[in-house]
Amino acid sequence: MKKTLVLFTTIILITSCSKSDINNSNPYLPSQNVSLSIPLSYADNLRYPGGVYVDRSAQAGISGVAIYSSNGMNEYYSYELTCPNHHIQADGSSILIQDPTRKTFFYCTATHLHNGEKVYYDIATGAWGRPVGIKLEYALKAYPTKKQGDVIYVNY
């Protein structure tokens, strides 16, 4: 009887655990090389918690990369600046734009693909590039980021 109860409880716990609301594999974003080395002297705001630096150079993914400084010392996160929830649009509306009043928020201007609304993504710690205020399948694509000395490296 005890074994049956333990087995039943284990099965219930396993099946009741939900998967993440965000799917990691994304059919809309092609694999794109990223190779950035950003000296902190060039991106001084990354020295402070909550700092954001945007790079749209040819080495910065599909549409650019946003780098977020979690603590201003050694925790940095980078995200692709292409809307992850639809195919890339030829008119450029898939490129995410930084909100001028909320530096960690980026929005997709392809409103015709989002029921007429701008879709916002937050790159701050805890949000991890998830859509804000709406449930969508994909979060922003994250890139491996590390700091060595006074240089932030993003390579994928």
CSV table of N, CA and C in Angstrom, one decimal:
chain,number,residue,atom,x,y,z
A,1,MET,N,0.8,-1.2,0.0
A,1,MET,CA,0.0,0.0,0.0
A,1,MET,C,0.9,1.3,0.0
A,2,LYS,N,1.9,1.3,0.8
A,2,LYS,CA,2.8,2.4,0.9
A,2,LYS,C,3.5,2.7,-0.5
A,3,LYS,N,3.9,1.6,-1.1
A,3,LYS,CA,4.6,1.7,-2.4
A,3,LYS,C,3.7,2.3,-3.5
A,4,THR,N,2.4,1.8,-3.4
A,4,THR,CA,1.4,2.3,-4.4
A,4,THR,C,1.2,3.8,-4.1
A,5,LEU,N,1.1,4.2,-2.9
A,5,LEU,CA,0.9,5.6,-2.5
A,5,LEU,C,2.0,6.5,-3.0
A,6,VAL,N,3.3,6.0,-2.7
A,6,VAL,CA,4.4,6.8,-3.2
A,6,VAL,C,4.5,6.9,-4.7
A,7,LEU,N,4.2,5.8,-5.4
A,7,LEU,CA,4.2,5.8,-6.8
A,7,LEU,C,3.2,6.7,-7.4
A,8,PHE,N,2.0,6.7,-6.8
A,8,PHE,CA,0.9,7.5,-7.3
A,8,PHE,C,1.3,9.0,-7.0
A,9,THR,N,1.8,9.3,-5.9
A,9,THR,CA,2.2,10.7,-5.6
A,9,THR,C,3.3,11.2,-6.5
A,10,THR,N,4.3,10.4,-6.8
A,10,THR,CA,5.3,10.7,-7.7
A,10,THR,C,4.8,11.0,-9.1
A,11,ILE,N,3.9,10.2,-9.6
A,11,ILE,CA,3.3,10.4,-10.9
A,11,ILE,C,2.5,11.7,-11.0
A,12,ILE,N,1.8,12.0,-9.9
A,12,ILE,CA,1.0,13.2,-9.9
A,12,ILE,C,1.9,14.4,-9.9
A,13,LEU,N,3.0,14.4,-9.1
A,13,LEU,CA,3.9,15.5,-9.1
A,13,LEU,C,4.6,15.7,-10.4
A,14,ILE,N,5.0,14.6,-11.1
A,14,ILE,CA,5.7,14.7,-12.4
A,14,ILE,C,4.8,15.3,-13.4
A,15,THR,N,3.5,14.8,-13.5
A,15,THR,CA,2.6,15.3,-14.5
A,15,THR,C,2.0,16.6,-14.3
A,16,SER,N,2.1,17.1,-13.0
A,16,SER,CA,1.5,18.4,-12.7
A,16,SER,C,2.5,19.5,-12.9
A,17,CYS,N,3.8,19.2,-13.0
A,17,CYS,CA,4.8,20.2,-13.2
A,17,CYS,C,4.7,20.7,-14.6
A,18,SER,N,4.5,22.0,-14.8
A,18,SER,CA,4.3,22.5,-16.1
A,18,SER,C,5.7,22.9,-16.7
A,19,LYS,N,5.7,22.8,-18.1
A,19,LYS,CA,6.9,23.3,-18.8
A,19,LYS,C,6.9,24.8,-18.8
A,20,SER,N,8.1,25.3,-19.1
A,20,SER,CA,8.2,26.8,-19.1
A,20,SER,C,7.3,27.3,-20.2
A,21,ASP,N,6.8,28.6,-20.0
A,21,ASP,CA,5.9,29.2,-20.9
A,21,ASP,C,6.6,29.6,-22.2
A,22,ILE,N,8.0,29.6,-22.1
A,22,ILE,CA,8.7,30.1,-23.3
A,22,ILE,C,9.5,28.9,-23.9
A,23,ASN,N,9.4,28.8,-25.2
A,23,ASN,CA,10.0,27.7,-26.0
A,23,ASN,C,11.4,28.2,-26.4
A,24,ASN,N,12.4,27.3,-26.2
A,24,ASN,CA,13.8,27.7,-26.5
A,24,ASN,C,14.2,27.6,-28.0
A,25,SER,N,13.7,26.6,-28.7
A,25,SER,CA,14.0,26.5,-30.1
A,25,SER,C,13.0,27.3,-30.9
A,26,ASN,N,13.6,28.1,-31.9
A,26,ASN,CA,12.7,29.1,-32.6
A,26,ASN,C,12.9,28.9,-34.1
A,27,PRO,N,11.8,28.5,-34.8
A,27,PRO,CA,11.9,28.4,-36.2
A,27,PRO,C,11.9,29.7,-37.0
A,28,TYR,N,11.6,30.8,-36.4
A,28,TYR,CA,11.6,32.1,-37.0
A,28,TYR,C,13.0,32.8,-37.1
A,29,LEU,N,13.9,32.4,-36.3
A,29,LEU,CA,15.2,33.0,-36.2
A,29,LEU,C,16.3,32.1,-36.8
A,30,PRO,N,16.9,32.5,-37.9
A,30,PRO,CA,18.0,31.7,-38.4
A,30,PRO,C,19.2,31.8,-37.5
A,31,SER,N,20.0,30.7,-37.6
A,31,SER,CA,21.3,30.8,-36.8
A,31,SER,C,22.2,31.8,-37.4
A,32,GLN,N,22.7,32.7,-36.6
A,32,GLN,CA,23.5,33.8,-37.1
A,32,GLN,C,24.7,33.9,-36.1
A,33,ASN,N,25.9,34.0,-36.7
A,33,ASN,CA,27.1,34.2,-35.9
A,33,ASN,C,27.1,35.6,-35.2
A,34,VAL,N,27.6,35.6,-34.0
A,34,VAL,CA,27.7,36.8,-33.2
A,34,VAL,C,29.2,36.8,-32.7
A,35,SER,N,29.9,37.9,-32.9
A,35,SER,CA,31.3,38.0,-32.4
A,35,SER,C,31.5,39.4,-32.0
A,36,LEU,N,31.3,39.7,-30.8
A,36,LEU,CA,31.4,41.1,-30.3
A,36,LEU,C,32.5,41.1,-29.2
A,37,SER,N,33.3,42.1,-29.1
A,37,SER,CA,34.1,42.4,-28.0
A,37,SER,C,33.9,43.9,-27.7
A,38,ILE,N,33.3,44.2,-26.6
A,38,ILE,CA,32.9,45.6,-26.3
A,38,ILE,C,33.8,46.1,-25.1
A,39,PRO,N,34.7,47.0,-25.3
A,39,PRO,CA,35.5,47.5,-24.2
A,39,PRO,C,34.5,48.4,-23.3
A,40,LEU,N,34.6,48.2,-22.0
A,40,LEU,CA,33.8,49.0,-21.1
A,40,LEU,C,34.0,50.5,-21.2
A,41,SER,N,35.2,50.9,-21.7
A,41,SER,CA,35.5,52.3,-21.9
A,41,SER,C,34.6,52.8,-23.0
A,42,TYR,N,34.1,51.9,-23.9
A,42,TYR,CA,33.3,52.3,-25.0
A,42,TYR,C,31.8,52.2,-24.6
A,43,ALA,N,31.5,51.4,-23.7
A,43,ALA,CA,30.1,51.2,-23.2
A,43,ALA,C,30.1,51.4,-21.7
A,44,ASP,N,30.4,52.6,-21.3
A,44,ASP,CA,30.5,52.9,-19.9
A,44,ASP,C,29.3,52.6,-19.0
A,45,ASN,N,28.1,52.7,-19.6
A,45,ASN,CA,26.9,52.4,-18.8
A,45,ASN,C,26.7,50.9,-18.4
A,46,LEU,N,27.5,50.0,-19.0
A,46,LEU,CA,27.5,48.6,-18.6
A,46,LEU,C,28.3,48.4,-17.3
A,47,ARG,N,28.9,49.5,-16.8
A,47,ARG,CA,29.6,49.4,-15.5
A,47,ARG,C,28.6,49.5,-14.3
A,48,TYR,N,27.4,49.8,-14.6
A,48,TYR,CA,26.4,50.1,-13.6
A,48,TYR,C,25.2,49.1,-13.7
A,49,PRO,N,24.7,48.7,-12.6
A,49,PRO,CA,23.5,47.8,-12.6
A,49,PRO,C,22.4,48.5,-13.4
A,50,GLY,N,21.8,47.6,-14.3
A,50,GLY,CA,20.7,48.1,-15.2
A,50,GLY,C,21.1,48.8,-16.5
A,51,GLY,N,22.4,48.9,-16.7
A,51,GLY,CA,22.9,49.5,-17.9
A,51,GLY,C,22.6,48.6,-19.1
A,52,VAL,N,22.4,49.3,-20.2
A,52,VAL,CA,22.1,48.6,-21.5
A,52,VAL,C,22.9,49.2,-22.6
A,53,TYR,N,23.5,48.4,-23.4
A,53,TYR,CA,24.3,48.8,-24.6
A,53,TYR,C,23.7,48.1,-25.8
A,54,VAL,N,23.5,48.8,-26.9
A,54,VAL,CA,23.0,48.2,-28.1
A,54,VAL,C,24.0,48.3,-29.2
A,55,ASP,N,24.3,47.2,-29.9
A,55,ASP,CA,25.2,47.1,-31.0
A,55,ASP,C,24.5,46.6,-32.2
A,56,ARG,N,24.5,47.3,-33.3
A,56,ARG,CA,23.8,46.9,-34.5
A,56,ARG,C,24.8,46.7,-35.7
A,57,SER,N,26.1,46.4,-35.3
A,57,SER,CA,27.1,46.2,-36.3
A,57,SER,C,26.9,44.9,-37.0
A,58,ALA,N,27.6,44.7,-38.1
A,58,ALA,CA,27.5,43.4,-38.9
A,58,ALA,C,27.8,42.2,-38.1
A,59,GLN,N,28.6,42.3,-37.0
A,59,GLN,CA,28.9,41.1,-36.2
A,59,GLN,C,27.9,40.9,-35.1
A,60,ALA,N,26.8,41.7,-35.1
A,60,ALA,CA,25.9,41.6,-34.0
A,60,ALA,C,24.6,40.9,-34.3
A,61,GLY,N,24.7,39.7,-34.7
A,61,GLY,CA,23.5,38.9,-34.9
A,61,GLY,C,22.7,39.3,-36.2
A,62,ILE,N,21.4,39.1,-36.1
A,62,ILE,CA,20.5,39.3,-37.2
A,62,ILE,C,20.2,40.8,-37.4
A,63,SER,N,19.7,41.4,-36.3
A,63,SER,CA,19.3,42.8,-36.3
A,63,SER,C,20.0,43.6,-35.3
A,64,GLY,N,20.9,43.0,-34.6
A,64,GLY,CA,21.6,43.7,-33.5
A,64,GLY,C,21.5,42.9,-32.2
A,65,VAL,N,22.3,43.4,-31.2
A,65,VAL,CA,22.3,42.7,-29.9
A,65,VAL,C,22.2,43.8,-28.8
A,66,ALA,N,21.4,43.5,-27.8
A,66,ALA,CA,21.3,44.3,-26.6
A,66,ALA,C,22.0,43.6,-25.5
A,67,ILE,N,22.9,44.3,-24.8
A,67,ILE,CA,23.7,43.7,-23.7
A,67,ILE,C,23.1,44.4,-22.4
A,68,TYR,N,22.8,43.6,-21.4
A,68,TYR,CA,22.3,44.1,-20.2
A,68,TYR,C,23.3,43.8,-19.0
A,69,SER,N,23.5,44.8,-18.2
A,69,SER,CA,24.4,44.6,-17.0
A,69,SER,C,23.5,44.4,-15.8
A,70,SER,N,23.5,43.2,-15.2
A,70,SER,CA,22.7,42.9,-14.1
A,70,SER,C,23.2,43.6,-12.8
A,71,ASN,N,24.5,43.6,-12.6
A,71,ASN,CA,25.1,44.1,-11.4
A,71,ASN,C,26.2,45.1,-11.6
A,72,GLY,N,26.6,45.4,-12.8
A,72,GLY,CA,27.7,46.3,-13.1
A,72,GLY,C,29.1,45.8,-12.8
A,73,MET,N,29.2,44.5,-12.5
A,73,MET,CA,30.5,44.0,-12.2
A,73,MET,C,30.8,42.7,-13.1
A,74,ASN,N,30.0,41.7,-13.0
A,74,ASN,CA,30.3,40.5,-13.7
A,74,ASN,C,29.1,39.7,-14.3
A,75,GLU,N,27.9,40.2,-14.2
A,75,GLU,CA,26.8,39.5,-14.7
A,75,GLU,C,26.2,40.3,-15.9
A,76,TYR,N,26.4,39.8,-17.1
A,76,TYR,CA,25.9,40.4,-18.3
A,76,TYR,C,25.1,39.4,-19.1
A,77,TYR,N,24.1,39.9,-19.8
A,77,TYR,CA,23.2,39.1,-20.6
A,77,TYR,C,23.0,39.8,-21.9
A,78,SER,N,23.0,39.0,-23.0
A,78,SER,CA,22.8,39.6,-24.3
A,78,SER,C,21.6,38.9,-25.1
A,79,TYR,N,20.9,39.7,-25.9
A,79,TYR,CA,19.8,39.2,-26.6
A,79,TYR,C,19.7,39.7,-28.0
A,80,GLU,N,19.2,38.9,-28.9
A,80,GLU,CA,19.0,39.2,-30.3
A,80,GLU,C,17.9,40.3,-30.4
A,81,LEU,N,18.0,41.3,-31.3
A,81,LEU,CA,17.0,42.3,-31.4
A,81,LEU,C,16.2,42.1,-32.6
A,82,THR,N,15.7,40.9,-32.8
A,82,THR,CA,14.7,40.6,-33.9
A,82,THR,C,13.6,39.9,-33.2
A,83,CYS,N,12.4,40.3,-33.5
A,83,CYS,CA,11.1,39.8,-32.9
A,83,CYS,C,11.1,38.3,-33.1
A,84,PRO,N,11.0,37.5,-32.0
A,84,PRO,CA,11.1,36.0,-32.1
A,84,PRO,C,9.8,35.3,-32.4
A,85,ASN,N,8.7,36.1,-32.5
A,85,ASN,CA,7.4,35.5,-32.6
A,85,ASN,C,6.7,35.5,-34.0
A,86,HIS,N,7.5,35.8,-35.0
A,86,HIS,CA,7.0,35.7,-36.4
A,86,HIS,C,8.2,35.7,-37.3
A,87,HIS,N,8.0,35.4,-38.6
A,87,HIS,CA,9.0,35.4,-39.6
A,87,HIS,C,9.6,36.8,-39.7
A,88,ILE,N,10.9,36.9,-40.1
A,88,ILE,CA,11.5,38.2,-40.3
A,88,ILE,C,10.8,38.9,-41.5
A,89,GLN,N,10.5,40.2,-41.3
A,89,GLN,CA,9.8,40.9,-42.3
A,89,GLN,C,10.7,41.7,-43.2
A,90,ALA,N,10.4,41.7,-44.5
A,90,ALA,CA,11.3,42.4,-45.4
A,90,ALA,C,11.2,44.0,-45.2
A,91,ASP,N,10.2,44.5,-44.6
A,91,ASP,CA,10.1,45.9,-44.4
A,91,ASP,C,10.8,46.4,-43.2
A,92,GLY,N,11.5,45.5,-42.5
A,92,GLY,CA,12.3,45.9,-41.3
A,92,GLY,C,11.5,45.9,-40.0
A,93,SER,N,10.2,45.7,-40.0
A,93,SER,CA,9.4,45.8,-38.8
A,93,SER,C,9.7,44.7,-37.8
A,94,SER,N,10.5,43.7,-38.1
A,94,SER,CA,10.9,42.7,-37.1
A,94,SER,C,12.0,43.2,-36.2
A,95,ILE,N,12.6,44.3,-36.6
A,95,ILE,CA,13.7,44.8,-35.8
A,95,ILE,C,13.2,45.4,-34.5
A,96,LEU,N,13.7,45.0,-33.4
A,96,LEU,CA,13.2,45.6,-32.1
A,96,LEU,C,13.9,46.9,-31.9
A,97,ILE,N,13.0,47.9,-31.4
A,97,ILE,CA,13.4,49.2,-31.1
A,97,ILE,C,13.4,49.4,-29.6
A,98,GLN,N,14.4,50.1,-29.1
A,98,GLN,CA,14.5,50.4,-27.6
A,98,GLN,C,13.5,51.5,-27.3
A,99,ASP,N,12.8,51.2,-26.2
A,99,ASP,CA,11.8,52.2,-25.7
A,99,ASP,C,12.7,53.3,-25.0
A,100,PRO,N,12.4,54.6,-25.4
A,100,PRO,CA,13.3,55.7,-24.9
A,100,PRO,C,13.1,56.0,-23.4
A,101,THR,N,11.9,55.6,-22.9
A,101,THR,CA,11.7,55.8,-21.4
A,101,THR,C,12.0,54.7,-20.5
A,102,ARG,N,12.0,53.5,-21.1
A,102,ARG,CA,12.4,52.3,-20.3
A,102,ARG,C,13.5,51.5,-21.0
A,103,LYS,N,14.7,51.7,-20.6
A,103,LYS,CA,15.9,51.3,-21.4
A,103,LYS,C,16.0,49.8,-21.5
A,104,THR,N,15.4,49.0,-20.6
A,104,THR,CA,15.4,47.5,-20.8
A,104,THR,C,14.3,47.0,-21.6
A,105,PHE,N,13.4,47.8,-22.1
A,105,PHE,CA,12.3,47.4,-22.9
A,105,PHE,C,12.5,47.6,-24.4
A,106,PHE,N,12.2,46.6,-25.2
A,106,PHE,CA,12.4,46.7,-26.7
A,106,PHE,C,11.1,46.3,-27.3
A,107,TYR,N,10.6,47.0,-28.4
A,107,TYR,CA,9.3,46.6,-28.9
A,107,TYR,C,9.4,46.3,-30.4
A,108,CYS,N,8.5,45.5,-30.8
A,108,CYS,CA,8.4,45.0,-32.2
A,108,CYS,C,7.4,45.9,-32.9
A,109,THR,N,7.8,46.5,-34.0
A,109,THR,CA,6.9,47.4,-34.8
A,109,THR,C,6.0,46.7,-35.8
A,110,ALA,N,6.1,45.4,-35.9
A,110,ALA,CA,5.3,44.6,-36.8
A,110,ALA,C,3.9,44.5,-36.2
A,111,THR,N,3.3,45.6,-35.9
A,111,THR,CA,2.0,45.5,-35.3
A,111,THR,C,0.9,44.8,-36.1
A,112,HIS,N,1.1,44.7,-37.4
A,112,HIS,CA,0.1,44.0,-38.2
A,112,HIS,C,0.2,42.5,-37.9
A,113,LEU,N,1.2,42.0,-37.3
A,113,LEU,CA,1.4,40.6,-36.9
A,113,LEU,C,1.0,40.3,-35.4
A,114,HIS,N,0.7,41.4,-34.7
A,114,HIS,CA,0.4,41.3,-33.3
A,114,HIS,C,-0.9,42.0,-32.9
A,115,ASN,N,-1.9,41.8,-33.7
A,115,ASN,CA,-3.2,42.3,-33.5
A,115,ASN,C,-3.2,43.8,-33.3
A,116,GLY,N,-2.4,44.5,-34.1
A,116,GLY,CA,-2.4,46.0,-34.1
A,116,GLY,C,-1.6,46.6,-32.9
A,117,GLU,N,-1.0,45.8,-32.1
A,117,GLU,CA,-0.3,46.3,-30.9
A,117,GLU,C,1.2,46.1,-31.0
A,118,LYS,N,2.0,47.0,-30.4
A,118,LYS,CA,3.4,46.9,-30.2
A,118,LYS,C,3.6,45.8,-29.1
A,119,VAL,N,4.5,44.9,-29.4
A,119,VAL,CA,4.8,43.8,-28.4
A,119,VAL,C,6.1,44.2,-27.8
A,120,TYR,N,6.2,44.3,-26.5
A,120,TYR,CA,7.4,44.7,-25.7
A,120,TYR,C,8.0,43.5,-25.1
A,121,TYR,N,9.4,43.5,-25.1
A,121,TYR,CA,10.2,42.5,-24.5
A,121,TYR,C,11.1,43.2,-23.5
A,122,ASP,N,11.2,42.6,-22.3
A,122,ASP,CA,12.1,43.2,-21.2
A,122,ASP,C,13.3,42.3,-21.1
A,123,ILE,N,14.5,42.9,-21.1
A,123,ILE,CA,15.7,42.2,-21.0
A,123,ILE,C,16.3,42.2,-19.6
A,124,ALA,N,15.6,42.9,-18.7
A,124,ALA,CA,16.2,43.0,-17.3
A,124,ALA,C,16.2,41.6,-16.6
A,125,THR,N,17.0,41.5,-15.6
A,125,THR,CA,17.1,40.2,-14.9
A,125,THR,C,15.7,39.9,-14.3
A,126,GLY,N,15.4,38.7,-14.5
A,126,GLY,CA,14.0,38.2,-14.0
A,126,GLY,C,13.1,38.1,-15.2
A,127,ALA,N,13.2,39.0,-16.1
A,127,ALA,CA,12.3,39.0,-17.3
A,127,ALA,C,12.9,38.1,-18.4
A,128,TRP,N,14.2,38.1,-18.5
A,128,TRP,CA,14.9,37.2,-19.4
A,128,TRP,C,14.4,37.3,-20.8
A,129,GLY,N,14.1,38.5,-21.3
A,129,GLY,CA,13.7,38.7,-22.7
A,129,GLY,C,12.3,38.2,-23.0
A,130,ARG,N,11.5,38.0,-22.0
A,130,ARG,CA,10.1,37.5,-22.2
A,130,ARG,C,9.2,38.7,-22.7
A,131,PRO,N,8.1,38.4,-23.4
A,131,PRO,CA,7.2,39.4,-23.8
A,131,PRO,C,6.5,40.0,-22.5
A,132,VAL,N,6.2,41.2,-22.6
A,132,VAL,CA,5.6,41.9,-21.4
A,132,VAL,C,4.1,42.0,-21.6
A,133,GLY,N,3.3,41.5,-20.7
A,133,GLY,CA,1.9,41.7,-20.6
A,133,GLY,C,1.1,40.9,-21.6
A,134,ILE,N,1.8,39.9,-22.3
A,134,ILE,CA,1.1,39.1,-23.3
A,134,ILE,C,1.8,37.7,-23.3
A,135,LYS,N,1.1,36.7,-23.5
A,135,LYS,CA,1.7,35.4,-23.5
A,135,LYS,C,1.9,35.0,-25.0
A,136,LEU,N,3.2,34.9,-25.3
A,136,LEU,CA,3.6,34.4,-26.7
A,136,LEU,C,4.6,33.3,-26.5
A,137,GLU,N,4.8,32.5,-27.6
A,137,GLU,CA,5.5,31.3,-27.5
A,137,GLU,C,7.0,31.5,-27.2
A,138,TYR,N,7.6,32.6,-27.8
A,138,TYR,CA,9.1,32.7,-27.8
A,138,TYR,C,9.5,34.0,-27.0
A,139,ALA,N,10.6,33.8,-26.3
A,139,ALA,CA,11.3,34.9,-25.7
A,139,ALA,C,12.4,35.3,-26.6
A,140,LEU,N,13.1,36.4,-26.3
A,140,LEU,CA,14.2,36.8,-27.2
A,140,LEU,C,15.3,35.8,-27.1
A,141,LYS,N,16.0,35.7,-28.2
A,141,LYS,CA,17.1,34.7,-28.3
A,141,LYS,C,18.3,35.3,-27.5
A,142,ALA,N,18.8,34.5,-26.6
A,142,ALA,CA,19.9,34.9,-25.7
A,142,ALA,C,21.2,34.4,-26.3
A,143,TYR,N,22.2,35.2,-26.1
A,143,TYR,CA,23.6,34.9,-26.6
A,143,TYR,C,24.5,34.7,-25.4
A,144,PRO,N,25.5,33.8,-25.4
A,144,PRO,CA,26.5,33.7,-24.3
A,144,PRO,C,27.3,35.0,-24.2
A,145,THR,N,27.4,35.4,-23.0
A,145,THR,CA,28.1,36.7,-22.7
A,145,THR,C,29.0,36.5,-21.5
A,146,LYS,N,30.2,37.1,-21.6
A,146,LYS,CA,31.1,37.0,-20.5
A,146,LYS,C,32.0,38.2,-20.4
A,147,LYS,N,32.5,38.5,-19.3
A,147,LYS,CA,33.4,39.7,-19.1
A,147,LYS,C,34.8,39.1,-18.8
A,148,GLN,N,35.8,39.6,-19.4
A,148,GLN,CA,37.2,39.3,-19.1
A,148,GLN,C,37.9,40.7,-19.1
A,149,GLY,N,38.5,41.0,-17.9
A,149,GLY,CA,39.1,42.3,-17.7
A,149,GLY,C,38.1,43.4,-17.9
A,150,ASP,N,38.3,44.3,-18.7
A,150,ASP,CA,37.4,45.4,-19.0
A,150,ASP,C,36.7,45.3,-20.4
A,151,VAL,N,36.5,44.0,-20.8
A,151,VAL,CA,35.9,43.8,-22.1
A,151,VAL,C,34.7,42.8,-21.9
A,152,ILE,N,33.6,43.1,-22.6
A,152,ILE,CA,32.5,42.2,-22.6
A,152,ILE,C,32.5,41.5,-23.9
A,153,TYR,N,32.4,40.1,-23.9
A,153,TYR,CA,32.5,39.3,-25.1
A,153,TYR,C,31.1,38.6,-25.3
A,154,VAL,N,30.6,38.7,-26.5
A,154,VAL,CA,29.4,38.0,-26.9
A,154,VAL,C,29.8,37.2,-28.1
A,155,ASN,N,29.7,35.9,-28.0
A,155,ASN,CA,30.0,35.0,-29.1
A,155,ASN,C,29.0,33.9,-29.2
A,156,TYR,N,28.6,33.6,-30.5
A,156,TYR,CA,27.7,32.5,-30.7
A,156,TYR,C,28.0,32.0,-32.1
